[in-house]
Amino acid sequence: MKRVLSGIQPSGQLHLGNYAGAIRQFIDMQVDHEMYIFVASYHALTSVREPKVLKENIRQVVIDYLAFGLDPKKTHLYLQQDVPQVTELCWLLSCVCPKHMMDKATSFKDKVSKGLSASIGLYTYPILQAADILGVDPDFVPVGEDQRQHVEITRDLAEAFNRQYGPVFKVPDLKIRKDAGLLPGVDGQKMSKSYNNAIDPFMAEKPLRKRIMSIVTDSAPVEEKKDPKKCVVFQIFQAVAGADDPRTAQLAERYQRGGMGYGEAKQALFELILQEFAAARTRREELSKDPGYVDEVLRQGAAAANEKISAVVSRARTAVGL
Ligand code: AQP
């Protein structure tokens, strides 16, 4: 069975971009892959400086993973801090990482330009990510489009290490859903936990509707024919329903025909989200009341991940002469 590794930072509430770009792939792949999915808590230290907030975020990401449909019988779910050998692996990889490899990473510049502090942790973040990935010898890394460059850096680092020390790391393949580009947020920029533009499908109905009604649109009048591909409301609808879903084709047709205002499209998106995530919303409430179950899932997930990473770190230590 092919193995899969991916993670999400607990840097805020998960959103439809995380779902469309990453989590939906995890749910599809867990059917016939060996899955390692984690909460990237060390990574979140590059942006979250409030310990209480970080703790709550970490717990919420686990609950949300489970609510969205990750099944602990098929997926090893764990917290990054419960697998601390990733930091040793990160160091071993840092020592074969040329500085220019980090200089070219665009996410550092993007995040600093959006106000994050330019820490060394943020700068070398892709090396820790490479350690997370290479630590479990995965075949595939499913991520959203914005993570493409980071997974390519992981591949480059694995190859650099293998060139120097012999074949220690398996070089994994990137997996990006063909129909999922980068999902825009309510302001039309990349939907992101930290840009205050995200749609959280677990919001209470009233604020959820308000959020959806705030999505930016152009000022085209109701009667005008519209290009669905240029509209953020449609892009989000398509990401939730799926590109091949008849509801997506129907809405596209309404745009193209004219006679539909953006308010109507937003209402359709609101109803779609409530419908698509009804079961997840109920599950999330139940999980919030069962901390013992969540703890046990994490304990078992960490045990499985630690077993894998111990073997990889041991291989890497021997290779470098430690
Ligand atoms: N807008 C998006 N469209 C498609 N995929 C997305 N992902 C994130 N935003 C979108 C995918 O979700 C996974 C989680 O990523 P992460 O938490 O490690 O970091 P990120 O990509 O930086 O996510 P955010 O929400 O933007 O977090 P912050 O605000 O903390 O930077 C990844 O697979 C990502 O591709």
Short mmCIF file of C-alpha atoms and ligand atoms in Angstrom, two decimals:
data_model
loop_
_atom_site.label_atom_id
_atom_site.label_comp_id
_atom_site.label_asym_id
_atom_site.label_seq_id
_atom_site.Cartn_x
_atom_site.Cartn_y
_atom_site.Cartn_z
CA MET A 1 0.00 0.00 0.00
CA LYS A 2 1.36 3.45 -0.91
CA ARG A 3 2.07 5.78 1.99
CA VAL A 4 0.87 9.40 2.35
CA LEU A 5 1.99 12.25 4.61
CA SER A 6 0.54 15.73 4.99
CA GLY A 7 -0.21 18.30 7.68
CA ILE A 8 -1.86 21.60 8.45
CA GLN A 9 -0.68 24.37 10.75
CA PRO A 10 -2.80 25.21 13.79
CA SER A 11 -2.40 28.90 12.97
CA GLY A 12 -6.13 29.57 13.16
CA GLN A 13 -9.50 28.12 12.32
CA LEU A 14 -9.47 25.72 9.34
CA HIS A 15 -11.33 26.99 6.28
CA LEU A 16 -12.74 25.97 2.92
CA GLY A 17 -9.31 26.50 1.26
CA ASN A 18 -7.73 23.94 3.60
CA TYR A 19 -10.64 21.62 2.90
CA ALA A 20 -10.61 22.01 -0.89
CA GLY A 21 -6.82 21.99 -1.29
CA ALA A 22 -5.83 19.43 1.31
CA ILE A 23 -8.40 17.71 3.53
CA ARG A 24 -10.64 16.47 0.72
CA GLN A 25 -7.63 14.71 -0.78
CA PHE A 26 -6.85 13.10 2.59
CA ILE A 27 -10.39 11.78 2.85
CA ASP A 28 -10.30 10.37 -0.69
CA MET A 29 -6.86 8.81 -0.22
CA GLN A 30 -7.46 7.17 3.16
CA VAL A 31 -9.58 4.53 1.41
CA ASP A 32 -6.56 2.79 -0.08
CA HIS A 33 -3.39 4.41 1.29
CA GLU A 34 -1.43 4.21 4.53
CA MET A 35 -2.00 7.69 5.92
CA TYR A 36 0.06 9.90 8.22
CA ILE A 37 -1.68 13.23 8.84
CA PHE A 38 -0.42 15.60 11.50
CA VAL A 39 -0.99 18.97 13.14
CA ALA A 40 2.02 21.16 12.32
CA SER A 41 2.30 22.77 15.73
CA TYR A 42 6.03 23.60 15.61
CA HIS A 43 5.38 25.41 12.33
CA ALA A 44 2.60 27.46 13.89
CA LEU A 45 5.13 28.94 16.34
CA THR A 46 6.31 31.08 13.40
CA SER A 47 3.03 32.99 13.62
CA VAL A 48 1.16 32.21 16.88
CA ARG A 49 2.82 33.72 19.96
CA GLU A 50 -0.03 33.24 22.42
CA PRO A 51 0.38 29.86 24.22
CA LYS A 52 -3.30 29.56 25.18
CA VAL A 53 -4.41 30.32 21.62
CA LEU A 54 -1.92 27.82 20.18
CA LYS A 55 -3.13 25.07 22.54
CA GLU A 56 -6.76 25.70 21.61
CA ASN A 57 -5.97 25.85 17.89
CA ILE A 58 -4.10 22.52 18.04
CA ARG A 59 -7.05 20.80 19.68
CA GLN A 60 -9.50 22.37 17.24
CA VAL A 61 -7.54 21.22 14.18
CA VAL A 62 -7.63 17.62 15.46
CA ILE A 63 -11.37 17.82 16.07
CA ASP A 64 -11.92 19.40 12.66
CA TYR A 65 -9.84 16.73 10.89
CA LEU A 66 -12.03 14.07 12.51
CA ALA A 67 -15.24 16.00 11.87
CA PHE A 68 -14.41 16.45 8.16
CA GLY A 69 -14.09 12.67 7.93
CA LEU A 70 -10.58 11.50 8.72
CA ASP A 71 -11.01 8.02 10.12
CA PRO A 72 -8.47 6.99 12.79
CA LYS A 73 -8.90 3.36 11.73
CA LYS A 74 -7.41 4.32 8.36
CA THR A 75 -5.32 7.38 9.20
CA HIS A 76 -2.58 7.88 11.78
CA LEU A 77 -3.38 11.30 13.22
CA TYR A 78 -0.77 12.97 15.44
CA LEU A 79 0.67 16.20 16.79
CA GLN A 80 4.07 17.32 15.56
CA GLN A 81 5.35 17.89 19.11
CA ASP A 82 4.62 14.24 19.95
CA VAL A 83 7.18 13.22 17.30
CA PRO A 84 10.14 15.38 18.37
CA GLN A 85 12.73 13.49 16.31
CA VAL A 86 11.60 15.63 13.35
CA THR A 87 13.73 18.39 14.83
CA GLU A 88 16.84 16.17 14.70
CA LEU A 89 16.07 15.26 11.12
CA CYS A 90 15.55 18.95 10.38
CA TRP A 91 19.10 19.63 11.60
CA LEU A 92 20.61 16.84 9.51
CA LEU A 93 18.83 18.24 6.45
CA SER A 94 19.81 21.84 7.30
CA CYS A 95 23.44 20.84 7.01
CA VAL A 96 23.04 19.84 3.36
CA CYS A 97 20.70 22.72 2.50
CA PRO A 98 22.37 25.50 0.50
CA LYS A 99 21.22 28.93 1.69
CA HIS A 100 19.98 29.88 -1.78
CA MET A 101 17.39 27.10 -1.55
CA MET A 102 15.70 29.03 1.29
CA ASP A 103 16.26 32.42 -0.40
CA LYS A 104 14.10 31.36 -3.31
CA ALA A 105 11.14 30.21 -1.17
CA THR A 106 8.37 32.67 -1.97
CA SER A 107 6.19 31.99 1.09
CA PHE A 108 8.75 33.65 3.41
CA LYS A 109 8.56 36.91 1.47
CA ASP A 110 4.76 36.68 1.18
CA LYS A 111 4.29 36.11 4.89
CA VAL A 112 6.71 38.86 5.91
CA SER A 113 5.00 41.27 3.52
CA LYS A 114 1.70 40.39 5.23
CA GLY A 115 3.16 41.36 8.62
CA LEU A 116 4.64 38.13 10.08
CA SER A 117 7.94 38.60 11.91
CA ALA A 118 10.93 37.59 9.75
CA SER A 119 12.25 34.96 12.18
CA ILE A 120 14.84 32.30 11.36
CA GLY A 121 12.08 29.74 12.07
CA LEU A 122 9.93 31.22 9.33
CA TYR A 123 12.92 31.41 6.99
CA THR A 124 13.92 27.76 7.47
CA TYR A 125 10.33 26.47 7.71
CA PRO A 126 10.64 24.45 4.47
CA ILE A 127 13.49 22.38 6.02
CA LEU A 128 11.33 21.41 8.99
CA GLN A 129 8.57 20.59 6.54
CA ALA A 130 11.01 18.38 4.61
CA ALA A 131 11.83 16.57 7.87
CA ASP A 132 8.12 16.04 8.61
CA ILE A 133 7.70 14.52 5.18
CA LEU A 134 10.88 12.48 4.77
CA GLY A 135 10.58 11.17 8.35
CA VAL A 136 7.86 8.69 7.42
CA ASP A 137 9.12 7.61 3.96
CA PRO A 138 5.92 8.58 2.12
CA ASP A 139 5.19 7.99 -1.56
CA PHE A 140 2.81 10.97 -1.89
CA VAL A 141 2.34 14.38 -0.31
CA PRO A 142 -1.15 15.78 -1.00
CA VAL A 143 -1.26 19.59 -0.62
CA GLY A 144 -2.83 22.71 -2.06
CA GLU A 145 -1.27 24.66 -4.91
CA ASP A 146 0.50 27.14 -2.58
CA GLN A 147 2.58 24.32 -1.10
CA ARG A 148 3.96 23.13 -4.45
CA GLN A 149 7.27 24.92 -4.00
CA HIS A 150 7.78 23.55 -0.47
CA VAL A 151 7.30 19.95 -1.59
CA GLU A 152 9.73 20.58 -4.46
CA ILE A 153 12.25 21.83 -1.89
CA THR A 154 11.70 18.61 0.09
CA ARG A 155 12.48 16.58 -3.01
CA ASP A 156 15.60 18.67 -3.73
CA LEU A 157 16.81 18.27 -0.13
CA ALA A 158 16.26 14.50 -0.16
CA GLU A 159 18.23 14.26 -3.40
CA ALA A 160 21.03 16.51 -2.05
CA PHE A 161 21.32 14.34 1.08
CA ASN A 162 21.23 11.11 -0.93
CA ARG A 163 23.93 12.42 -3.28
CA GLN A 164 26.18 13.18 -0.31
CA TYR A 165 25.50 10.13 1.88
CA GLY A 166 23.88 7.45 -0.24
CA PRO A 167 20.23 6.41 -0.61
CA VAL A 168 18.74 7.32 2.79
CA PHE A 169 15.51 9.09 1.81
CA LYS A 170 12.67 8.05 -0.46
CA VAL A 171 11.89 11.02 -2.77
CA PRO A 172 8.11 11.53 -2.54
CA ASP A 173 5.71 12.79 -5.21
CA LEU A 174 3.55 15.86 -4.91
CA LYS A 175 -0.25 15.38 -5.21
CA ILE A 176 -2.42 18.34 -6.11
CA ARG A 177 -6.07 17.87 -7.12
CA LYS A 178 -6.46 18.68 -10.79
CA ASP A 179 -9.67 20.64 -10.26
CA ALA A 180 -8.44 22.59 -7.21
CA GLY A 181 -6.43 25.76 -7.75
CA LEU A 182 -5.82 28.20 -4.96
CA LEU A 183 -9.18 29.04 -3.39
CA PRO A 184 -9.80 32.77 -2.96
CA GLY A 185 -11.16 34.23 0.26
CA VAL A 186 -14.01 36.74 0.66
CA ASP A 187 -11.67 39.57 -0.46
CA GLY A 188 -10.53 37.72 -3.61
CA GLN A 189 -6.99 37.05 -2.25
CA LYS A 190 -5.80 33.51 -1.32
CA MET A 191 -8.09 32.20 1.43
CA SER A 192 -5.87 32.00 4.48
CA LYS A 193 -6.26 31.45 8.22
CA SER A 194 -4.29 34.56 9.00
CA TYR A 195 -5.67 37.03 6.43
CA ASN A 196 -9.13 37.42 7.97
CA ASN A 197 -10.73 36.47 4.66
CA ALA A 198 -11.58 32.82 5.30
CA ILE A 199 -14.87 30.95 5.33
CA ASP A 200 -15.10 28.43 8.16
CA PRO A 201 -17.78 25.85 7.34
CA PHE A 202 -18.32 25.24 11.08
CA MET A 203 -19.45 28.81 11.81
CA ALA A 204 -22.90 29.33 13.30
CA GLU A 205 -25.48 29.92 10.54
CA LYS A 206 -25.97 33.65 11.02
CA PRO A 207 -22.30 34.73 10.93
CA LEU A 208 -21.67 32.18 8.15
CA ARG A 209 -24.35 33.79 5.98
CA LYS A 210 -23.00 37.26 6.79
CA ARG A 211 -19.50 36.12 5.81
CA ILE A 212 -20.72 34.71 2.49
CA MET A 213 -22.72 37.86 1.74
CA SER A 214 -19.47 39.85 2.21
CA ILE A 215 -17.67 38.12 -0.69
CA VAL A 216 -16.37 40.71 -3.16
CA THR A 217 -18.06 40.82 -6.58
CA ASP A 218 -18.04 43.30 -9.45
CA SER A 219 -20.92 45.71 -9.97
CA ALA A 220 -22.53 43.98 -12.97
CA PRO A 221 -26.34 44.45 -12.90
CA VAL A 222 -28.70 41.49 -12.41
CA GLU A 223 -29.74 41.22 -16.07
CA GLU A 224 -26.16 41.09 -17.41
CA LYS A 225 -24.62 37.78 -18.54
CA LYS A 226 -21.68 36.92 -16.32
CA ASP A 227 -18.52 34.83 -16.60
CA PRO A 228 -18.64 32.36 -13.66
CA LYS A 229 -14.89 31.75 -13.76
CA LYS A 230 -14.24 35.40 -12.87
CA CYS A 231 -16.51 35.31 -9.82
CA VAL A 232 -15.20 34.38 -6.34
CA VAL A 233 -18.65 33.15 -5.27
CA PHE A 234 -18.70 30.66 -8.13
CA GLN A 235 -15.10 29.55 -7.52
CA ILE A 236 -15.92 28.73 -3.90
CA PHE A 237 -19.17 27.00 -4.91
CA GLN A 238 -17.26 24.85 -7.40
CA ALA A 239 -14.61 23.95 -4.82
CA VAL A 240 -17.26 22.74 -2.35
CA ALA A 241 -19.63 20.97 -4.75
CA GLY A 242 -16.90 19.68 -7.10
CA ALA A 243 -16.14 20.71 -10.69
CA ASP A 244 -18.08 17.76 -12.16
CA ASP A 245 -21.11 18.11 -9.94
CA PRO A 246 -24.38 18.96 -11.78
CA ARG A 247 -25.09 21.74 -9.24
CA THR A 248 -21.90 23.49 -10.41
CA ALA A 249 -22.94 23.19 -14.07
CA GLN A 250 -26.40 24.52 -13.20
CA LEU A 251 -25.03 27.57 -11.40
CA ALA A 252 -22.56 28.25 -14.26
CA GLU A 253 -25.49 28.20 -16.67
CA ARG A 254 -27.40 30.74 -14.52
CA TYR A 255 -24.39 33.09 -14.64
CA GLN A 256 -24.05 32.77 -18.41
CA ARG A 257 -27.77 33.22 -19.10
CA GLY A 258 -28.02 36.56 -17.25
CA GLY A 259 -30.88 37.50 -14.92
CA MET A 260 -29.16 36.31 -11.75
CA GLY A 261 -27.74 38.73 -9.18
CA TYR A 262 -24.76 37.94 -6.98
CA GLY A 263 -27.02 37.90 -3.89
CA GLU A 264 -28.77 34.84 -5.32
CA ALA A 265 -25.46 33.09 -6.05
CA LYS A 266 -24.30 33.82 -2.49
CA GLN A 267 -27.52 32.39 -1.07
CA ALA A 268 -26.96 29.23 -3.17
CA LEU A 269 -23.41 28.97 -1.77
CA PHE A 270 -24.68 29.41 1.80
CA GLU A 271 -27.23 26.62 1.34
CA LEU A 272 -24.64 24.37 -0.31
CA ILE A 273 -22.22 24.74 2.61
CA LEU A 274 -24.93 23.95 5.17
CA GLN A 275 -25.94 20.90 3.16
CA GLU A 276 -22.43 19.58 2.39
CA PHE A 277 -21.14 20.00 5.93
CA ALA A 278 -24.29 19.08 7.89
CA ALA A 279 -22.87 15.73 9.06
CA ALA A 280 -19.44 17.25 9.78
CA ARG A 281 -21.02 20.01 11.86
CA THR A 282 -22.89 17.46 14.01
CA ARG A 283 -19.80 15.26 14.35
CA ARG A 284 -17.74 18.22 15.46
CA GLU A 285 -20.15 18.98 18.29
CA GLU A 286 -20.05 15.36 19.44
CA LEU A 287 -16.24 15.21 19.29
CA SER A 288 -15.93 18.40 21.35
CA LYS A 289 -17.70 16.55 24.16
CA ASP A 290 -15.43 13.49 24.01
CA PRO A 291 -11.85 14.58 24.89
CA GLY A 292 -10.88 11.05 25.98
CA TYR A 293 -11.54 9.68 22.50
CA VAL A 294 -9.54 12.48 20.85
CA ASP A 295 -6.59 11.89 23.24
CA GLU A 296 -6.59 8.17 22.42
CA VAL A 297 -6.61 8.85 18.66
CA LEU A 298 -3.57 11.12 19.10
CA ARG A 299 -1.76 8.64 21.33
CA GLN A 300 -2.10 5.85 18.78
CA GLY A 301 -1.20 8.17 15.89
CA ALA A 302 1.98 9.37 17.64
CA ALA A 303 3.04 5.78 18.41
CA ALA A 304 2.77 4.85 14.71
CA ALA A 305 4.59 8.00 13.53
CA ASN A 306 7.36 7.59 16.12
CA GLU A 307 8.00 4.05 15.00
CA LYS A 308 8.44 5.22 11.40
CA ILE A 309 10.60 8.24 12.15
CA SER A 310 12.90 6.35 14.54
CA ALA A 311 13.86 4.03 11.69
CA VAL A 312 14.46 6.93 9.28
CA VAL A 313 16.50 8.99 11.79
CA SER A 314 18.57 5.95 12.65
CA ARG A 315 19.32 5.44 8.93
CA ALA A 316 20.26 9.11 8.52
CA ARG A 317 22.48 9.16 11.66
CA THR A 318 24.38 6.10 10.51
CA ALA A 319 24.80 7.58 7.02
CA VAL A 320 26.34 10.82 8.29
CA GLY A 321 28.67 9.04 10.74
CA LEU A 322 26.94 9.65 14.10
N1 AQP B 1 -6.66 29.03 -0.26
C1 AQP B 1 -6.26 27.79 -0.38
N2 AQP B 1 -6.61 27.05 -1.48
C2 AQP B 1 -6.21 25.75 -1.61
N3 AQP B 1 -5.47 25.11 -0.68
C3 AQP B 1 -5.10 25.80 0.43
N4 AQP B 1 -4.39 25.47 1.52
C4 AQP B 1 -4.31 26.52 2.34
N5 AQP B 1 -4.97 27.57 1.83
C5 AQP B 1 -5.48 27.16 0.63
C6 AQP B 1 -3.82 24.13 1.74
O1 AQP B 1 -4.15 23.74 3.06
C7 AQP B 1 -3.06 23.02 3.63
C8 AQP B 1 -2.71 23.65 4.96
O2 AQP B 1 -1.72 24.58 4.84
P1 AQP B 1 -0.94 25.17 6.10
O3 AQP B 1 -1.81 25.36 7.26
O4 AQP B 1 0.27 24.39 6.35
O5 AQP B 1 -0.46 26.56 5.56
P2 AQP B 1 -1.02 27.54 4.53
O6 AQP B 1 -1.00 26.97 3.16
O7 AQP B 1 -0.21 28.77 4.71
O8 AQP B 1 -2.52 27.71 5.03
P3 AQP B 1 -3.19 29.02 5.47
O9 AQP B 1 -4.61 28.77 5.77
O10 AQP B 1 -2.90 30.12 4.50
O11 AQP B 1 -2.49 29.32 6.84
P4 AQP B 1 -1.68 30.59 7.34
O12 AQP B 1 -2.63 31.74 7.32
O13 AQP B 1 -1.23 30.27 8.72
O14 AQP B 1 -0.54 30.79 6.40
C9 AQP B 1 -1.93 23.04 2.59
O15 AQP B 1 -1.92 21.83 1.86
C10 AQP B 1 -2.29 24.19 1.70
O16 AQP B 1 -1.80 24.06 0.39
#
